[in-house]
């Protein structure tokens, strides 16, 4: 047997796989851009343009933290425009801006070096703690001077950029959620000087666009974060080569105060050890509906270069299943395009109060030429639309009229049918799960009883068509295969614990992937258990571009020490760890658009295609588990990680996550990790804060997308989150890890902790709760579990169950074949 296995490729040359995935990334980026306003500015007719704004030359391709990808190269908006044949008139502002930013970066680097002066190898992690708490300054806008304006063109593009990432939330302040004074003055100046002005929002989530109320901006495009091909995709859109078809997946209010929890979210709360979800089930468009407040741009909104009509042709009821067929037609005269239809359900208000409407299905057309049409089919199951009745501890459908609405965004819908249920139905009986412990009153909206015109067709739903589900809450056993049983029986207690603890950050093991974020245990090779590797996501695989694997298994750096590691003493020793000896491995992975941009395509087929592409790259470099997709909801626009989550809506989130999961796992032996389970809707103080909410809100909103992806796509693994839910840390929650995931939803895969998350609660309580794998793992975790095992506080039977699930995942991984 070989000592270790290395994947990747041995050449730096761009491969056919890279080129194919670049084409996919470009298409995905274009499909995810949302045209918010257009008064005849787009498509750009003038091939000479004036270009300004931070994001023009320093385009933000994705968020920071674990959501980053080290791709071969990314295309900026400036370069994309040039590639498409546009010329940039008088780029003086861009040049002065870049010079200033380079000076700012040099000053920042020196200030950090001063802080870590004297730190040696023993204090490496402490050194990086200081580096990480001194984040690199984001480029900020500089004023536009008179000599930076030009008369060469009547068209200007201003690209406003924002960066966010893991570990911190955005601020409702100028220069972040709000435009800075310099940005506002720049837009005023450009609108006055140029006849046509395009404002581009290069940000992963919503922003305050109050500038539109005072300045006539001809067009606004939400670029989002377009990945490595974002600049080329931008040129495709603004040139008219591609017609915009993206739709917002989160509501954009007129001002920050329009959102629920606006005054108590994150750092605004005053006490960040808790965050009470006062709004209950009313987040996003549900809140705006309940408050009778019009947003600036509603959920599901997006303009096109052409015009569509839609007409419902057929509605059918088959037991509990509902099917709607509608014909969409492109009635424009110039541009081909795609349209998204959205189907919403309005529940009756009897004993319980509900949202005004909720998304239940959607569909997107293929590319329709002018005059062409397509029949779309949208289906959903009424048995999956229950509301959680806390007194009954059950999901129920109340007797009454259920309105069926179709539209192109959450504000522009019309009733097309009424479904009448003849009696109340209990769909599913459950045990209580993490009931609310904090003392606060949840928002209750004023009830507005819906009335439906008598001309709208009625369809009867028979209560007898529904079956009630009950659950067995006994501890689920793992059916071990003969091979699994033989291996597990051969392990000592110590080795069983080793299997349930990750292998740390060491690159050594049987399967070596330079720069991977985690691995399972490397201590059990002689027992027939190889390690498998886990890579960050969700915009692509986050690994080193190049490595030189030595005969010992140690990885050196043919391209030099990664730039983000070059601090303090590491910067000084960098020349000594550069080597072209050993086996050279190159890993140029694809940086796809951020998750929000992916979801703004509203195209499940596209996301499945992206998933297949990621799975192919996983096989190429030897990664078995991709730590994606991220599935937390956009509860508030300030969440620093919104860019790597899909939407404010649980159904859209669940469908998108299921699609990308199917794509990845269609590659045999490749698995995803859906995360972060659950209610990780805030980054500030995430290790020590509690998300406090009603059981109804928890089950109907925040758990629902996870349930959908498990039912539709069977992900291989799930990751618990850093935060507490109603006072209990998620990896220590038996309610979440066992009662919900396993007893109620039938999840059979591996549950893992987020990195080092059990350090602040309990390692043995995590295993006892059903959190199988503790990541990234280290000697102190193993010691704690061995002590707990000896004292009897670590459940020996549960340890075996967890070990069995982890072993099954390892043996089924593609990288374990032939071991």
Short mmCIF file of N, CA and C in Angstrom, two decimals, residues 564-631:
data_model
loop_
_atom_site.label_atom_id
_atom_site.label_comp_id
_atom_site.label_asym_id
_atom_site.label_seq_id
_atom_site.Cartn_x
_atom_site.Cartn_y
_atom_site.Cartn_z
N UNK A 564 -1.29 35.29 2.79
CA UNK A 564 -2.03 35.58 4.03
C UNK A 564 -1.31 35.02 5.25
N UNK A 565 -0.26 34.18 5.05
CA UNK A 565 0.51 33.65 6.16
C UNK A 565 1.78 34.47 6.43
N UNK A 566 2.11 35.37 5.56
CA UNK A 566 3.40 36.05 5.65
C UNK A 566 3.36 37.22 6.63
N UNK A 567 3.44 36.84 7.91
CA UNK A 567 3.46 37.81 9.00
C UNK A 567 4.57 37.45 9.97
N UNK A 568 5.16 38.46 10.60
CA UNK A 568 6.14 38.25 11.65
C UNK A 568 7.26 37.33 11.23
N UNK A 569 7.55 36.36 12.11
CA UNK A 569 8.68 35.46 11.85
C UNK A 569 8.41 34.58 10.62
N UNK A 570 7.14 34.30 10.31
CA UNK A 570 6.83 33.48 9.14
C UNK A 570 7.26 34.18 7.85
N UNK A 571 7.11 35.49 7.81
CA UNK A 571 7.55 36.24 6.64
C UNK A 571 9.05 36.12 6.48
N UNK A 572 9.78 36.10 7.60
CA UNK A 572 11.23 36.02 7.54
C UNK A 572 11.72 34.64 7.10
N UNK A 573 10.97 33.59 7.47
CA UNK A 573 11.41 32.24 7.09
C UNK A 573 10.81 31.79 5.77
N UNK A 574 9.98 32.64 5.16
CA UNK A 574 9.30 32.25 3.92
C UNK A 574 10.25 31.69 2.86
N UNK A 575 11.45 32.29 2.66
CA UNK A 575 12.34 31.74 1.62
C UNK A 575 12.79 30.31 1.90
N UNK A 576 12.76 29.89 3.19
CA UNK A 576 13.28 28.58 3.55
C UNK A 576 12.23 27.47 3.40
N UNK A 577 10.97 27.83 3.23
CA UNK A 577 9.93 26.81 3.04
C UNK A 577 9.47 26.76 1.59
N UNK A 578 10.13 27.51 0.73
CA UNK A 578 9.84 27.46 -0.70
C UNK A 578 10.67 26.35 -1.33
N UNK A 579 9.99 25.45 -2.02
CA UNK A 579 10.70 24.31 -2.59
C UNK A 579 9.97 23.79 -3.81
N UNK A 580 10.75 23.39 -4.80
CA UNK A 580 10.19 22.72 -5.98
C UNK A 580 10.52 21.23 -5.97
N UNK A 581 11.05 20.75 -4.84
CA UNK A 581 11.35 19.34 -4.72
C UNK A 581 10.13 18.60 -4.22
N UNK A 582 10.12 17.30 -4.45
CA UNK A 582 8.97 16.50 -4.06
C UNK A 582 7.95 16.43 -5.18
N UNK A 583 6.77 15.98 -4.84
CA UNK A 583 5.70 15.89 -5.83
C UNK A 583 4.97 17.22 -5.89
N UNK A 584 5.01 17.87 -7.06
CA UNK A 584 4.36 19.16 -7.22
C UNK A 584 2.87 18.94 -7.52
N UNK A 585 2.04 19.66 -6.79
CA UNK A 585 0.59 19.53 -6.93
C UNK A 585 0.00 20.92 -7.13
N UNK A 586 -0.80 21.07 -8.18
CA UNK A 586 -1.45 22.36 -8.45
C UNK A 586 -2.96 22.18 -8.33
N UNK A 587 -3.59 23.15 -7.65
CA UNK A 587 -5.01 23.07 -7.33
C UNK A 587 -5.68 24.40 -7.63
N UNK A 588 -5.92 24.68 -8.90
CA UNK A 588 -6.59 25.92 -9.28
C UNK A 588 -8.09 25.67 -9.32
N UNK A 589 -8.74 26.10 -8.25
CA UNK A 589 -10.16 25.85 -8.10
C UNK A 589 -10.98 27.03 -8.62
N UNK A 590 -12.25 26.79 -8.84
CA UNK A 590 -13.14 27.81 -9.39
C UNK A 590 -13.81 28.61 -8.29
N UNK A 591 -13.83 29.93 -8.46
CA UNK A 591 -14.56 30.81 -7.54
C UNK A 591 -15.87 31.19 -8.22
N UNK A 592 -16.94 30.53 -7.82
CA UNK A 592 -18.26 30.80 -8.37
C UNK A 592 -18.86 32.03 -7.66
N UNK A 593 -19.92 32.60 -8.19
CA UNK A 593 -20.57 33.71 -7.48
C UNK A 593 -20.98 33.30 -6.08
N UNK A 594 -21.11 34.29 -5.19
CA UNK A 594 -21.53 33.99 -3.83
C UNK A 594 -22.93 33.36 -3.83
N UNK A 595 -23.30 32.76 -2.71
CA UNK A 595 -24.58 32.02 -2.66
C UNK A 595 -25.78 32.92 -2.95
N UNK A 596 -25.76 34.14 -2.44
CA UNK A 596 -26.89 35.04 -2.71
C UNK A 596 -27.03 35.26 -4.20
N UNK A 597 -25.91 35.50 -4.88
CA UNK A 597 -25.95 35.71 -6.33
C UNK A 597 -26.43 34.46 -7.04
N UNK A 598 -25.98 33.29 -6.58
CA UNK A 598 -26.45 32.04 -7.19
C UNK A 598 -27.96 31.93 -7.07
N UNK A 599 -28.48 32.20 -5.87
CA UNK A 599 -29.92 32.07 -5.64
C UNK A 599 -30.71 33.10 -6.43
N UNK A 600 -30.12 34.27 -6.67
CA UNK A 600 -30.83 35.31 -7.43
C UNK A 600 -31.07 34.89 -8.87
N UNK A 601 -30.49 33.81 -9.30
CA UNK A 601 -30.84 33.24 -10.61
C UNK A 601 -32.20 32.57 -10.57
N UNK A 602 -32.65 32.14 -9.38
CA UNK A 602 -33.90 31.37 -9.23
C UNK A 602 -33.91 30.17 -10.17
N UNK A 603 -32.77 29.57 -10.39
CA UNK A 603 -32.63 28.51 -11.38
C UNK A 603 -32.02 27.28 -10.69
N UNK A 604 -32.86 26.33 -10.31
CA UNK A 604 -32.36 25.15 -9.61
C UNK A 604 -31.49 24.30 -10.52
N UNK A 605 -31.74 24.31 -11.82
CA UNK A 605 -30.91 23.54 -12.74
C UNK A 605 -29.49 24.10 -12.79
N UNK A 606 -29.38 25.43 -12.75
CA UNK A 606 -28.07 26.06 -12.73
C UNK A 606 -27.31 25.67 -11.47
N UNK A 607 -27.97 25.70 -10.31
CA UNK A 607 -27.28 25.35 -9.08
C UNK A 607 -26.87 23.89 -9.04
N UNK A 608 -27.68 23.03 -9.62
CA UNK A 608 -27.28 21.62 -9.69
C UNK A 608 -26.04 21.47 -10.58
N UNK A 609 -25.99 22.27 -11.64
CA UNK A 609 -24.83 22.25 -12.53
C UNK A 609 -23.57 22.74 -11.79
N UNK A 610 -23.72 23.80 -10.99
CA UNK A 610 -22.59 24.29 -10.19
C UNK A 610 -22.15 23.20 -9.21
N UNK A 611 -23.11 22.53 -8.59
CA UNK A 611 -22.79 21.44 -7.67
C UNK A 611 -21.99 20.34 -8.35
N UNK A 612 -22.39 19.96 -9.55
CA UNK A 612 -21.64 18.94 -10.29
C UNK A 612 -20.21 19.40 -10.58
N UNK A 613 -20.07 20.69 -10.89
CA UNK A 613 -18.73 21.24 -11.16
C UNK A 613 -17.87 21.17 -9.91
N UNK A 614 -18.43 21.54 -8.76
CA UNK A 614 -17.67 21.48 -7.51
C UNK A 614 -17.30 20.03 -7.20
N UNK A 615 -18.24 19.11 -7.40
CA UNK A 615 -17.96 17.70 -7.17
C UNK A 615 -16.81 17.19 -8.03
N UNK A 616 -16.77 17.62 -9.27
CA UNK A 616 -15.67 17.23 -10.16
C UNK A 616 -14.34 17.75 -9.64
N UNK A 617 -14.31 18.98 -9.14
CA UNK A 617 -13.08 19.54 -8.60
C UNK A 617 -12.69 18.84 -7.30
N UNK A 618 -13.67 18.43 -6.50
CA UNK A 618 -13.37 17.66 -5.29
C UNK A 618 -12.63 16.37 -5.65
N UNK A 619 -13.09 15.70 -6.67
CA UNK A 619 -12.43 14.46 -7.08
C UNK A 619 -11.04 14.73 -7.62
N UNK A 620 -10.88 15.86 -8.28
CA UNK A 620 -9.59 16.20 -8.87
C UNK A 620 -8.52 16.39 -7.82
N UNK A 621 -8.86 16.98 -6.67
CA UNK A 621 -7.84 17.29 -5.66
C UNK A 621 -7.90 16.40 -4.42
N UNK A 622 -8.90 15.52 -4.33
CA UNK A 622 -8.94 14.59 -3.21
C UNK A 622 -9.71 15.07 -1.99
N UNK A 623 -10.71 15.92 -2.19
CA UNK A 623 -11.58 16.37 -1.11
C UNK A 623 -12.84 15.51 -1.10
N UNK A 624 -13.20 15.00 0.07
CA UNK A 624 -14.38 14.15 0.19
C UNK A 624 -15.62 14.91 0.63
N UNK A 625 -15.42 15.96 1.44
CA UNK A 625 -16.55 16.68 2.02
C UNK A 625 -16.37 18.18 1.79
N UNK A 626 -17.38 18.79 1.20
CA UNK A 626 -17.39 20.24 0.95
C UNK A 626 -18.24 20.89 2.03
N UNK A 627 -17.68 21.84 2.76
CA UNK A 627 -18.39 22.49 3.86
C UNK A 627 -19.33 23.56 3.32
N UNK A 628 -20.37 23.13 2.69
CA UNK A 628 -21.37 23.96 2.04
C UNK A 628 -22.53 23.03 1.67
N UNK A 629 -23.71 23.57 1.42
CA UNK A 629 -24.10 24.97 1.32
C UNK A 629 -24.45 25.60 2.67
N UNK A 630 -24.30 26.93 2.75
CA UNK A 630 -24.78 27.69 3.90
C UNK A 630 -26.26 27.96 3.75
N UNK A 631 -27.03 27.77 4.83
CA UNK A 631 -28.49 27.78 4.70
C UNK A 631 -29.21 28.67 5.70
#
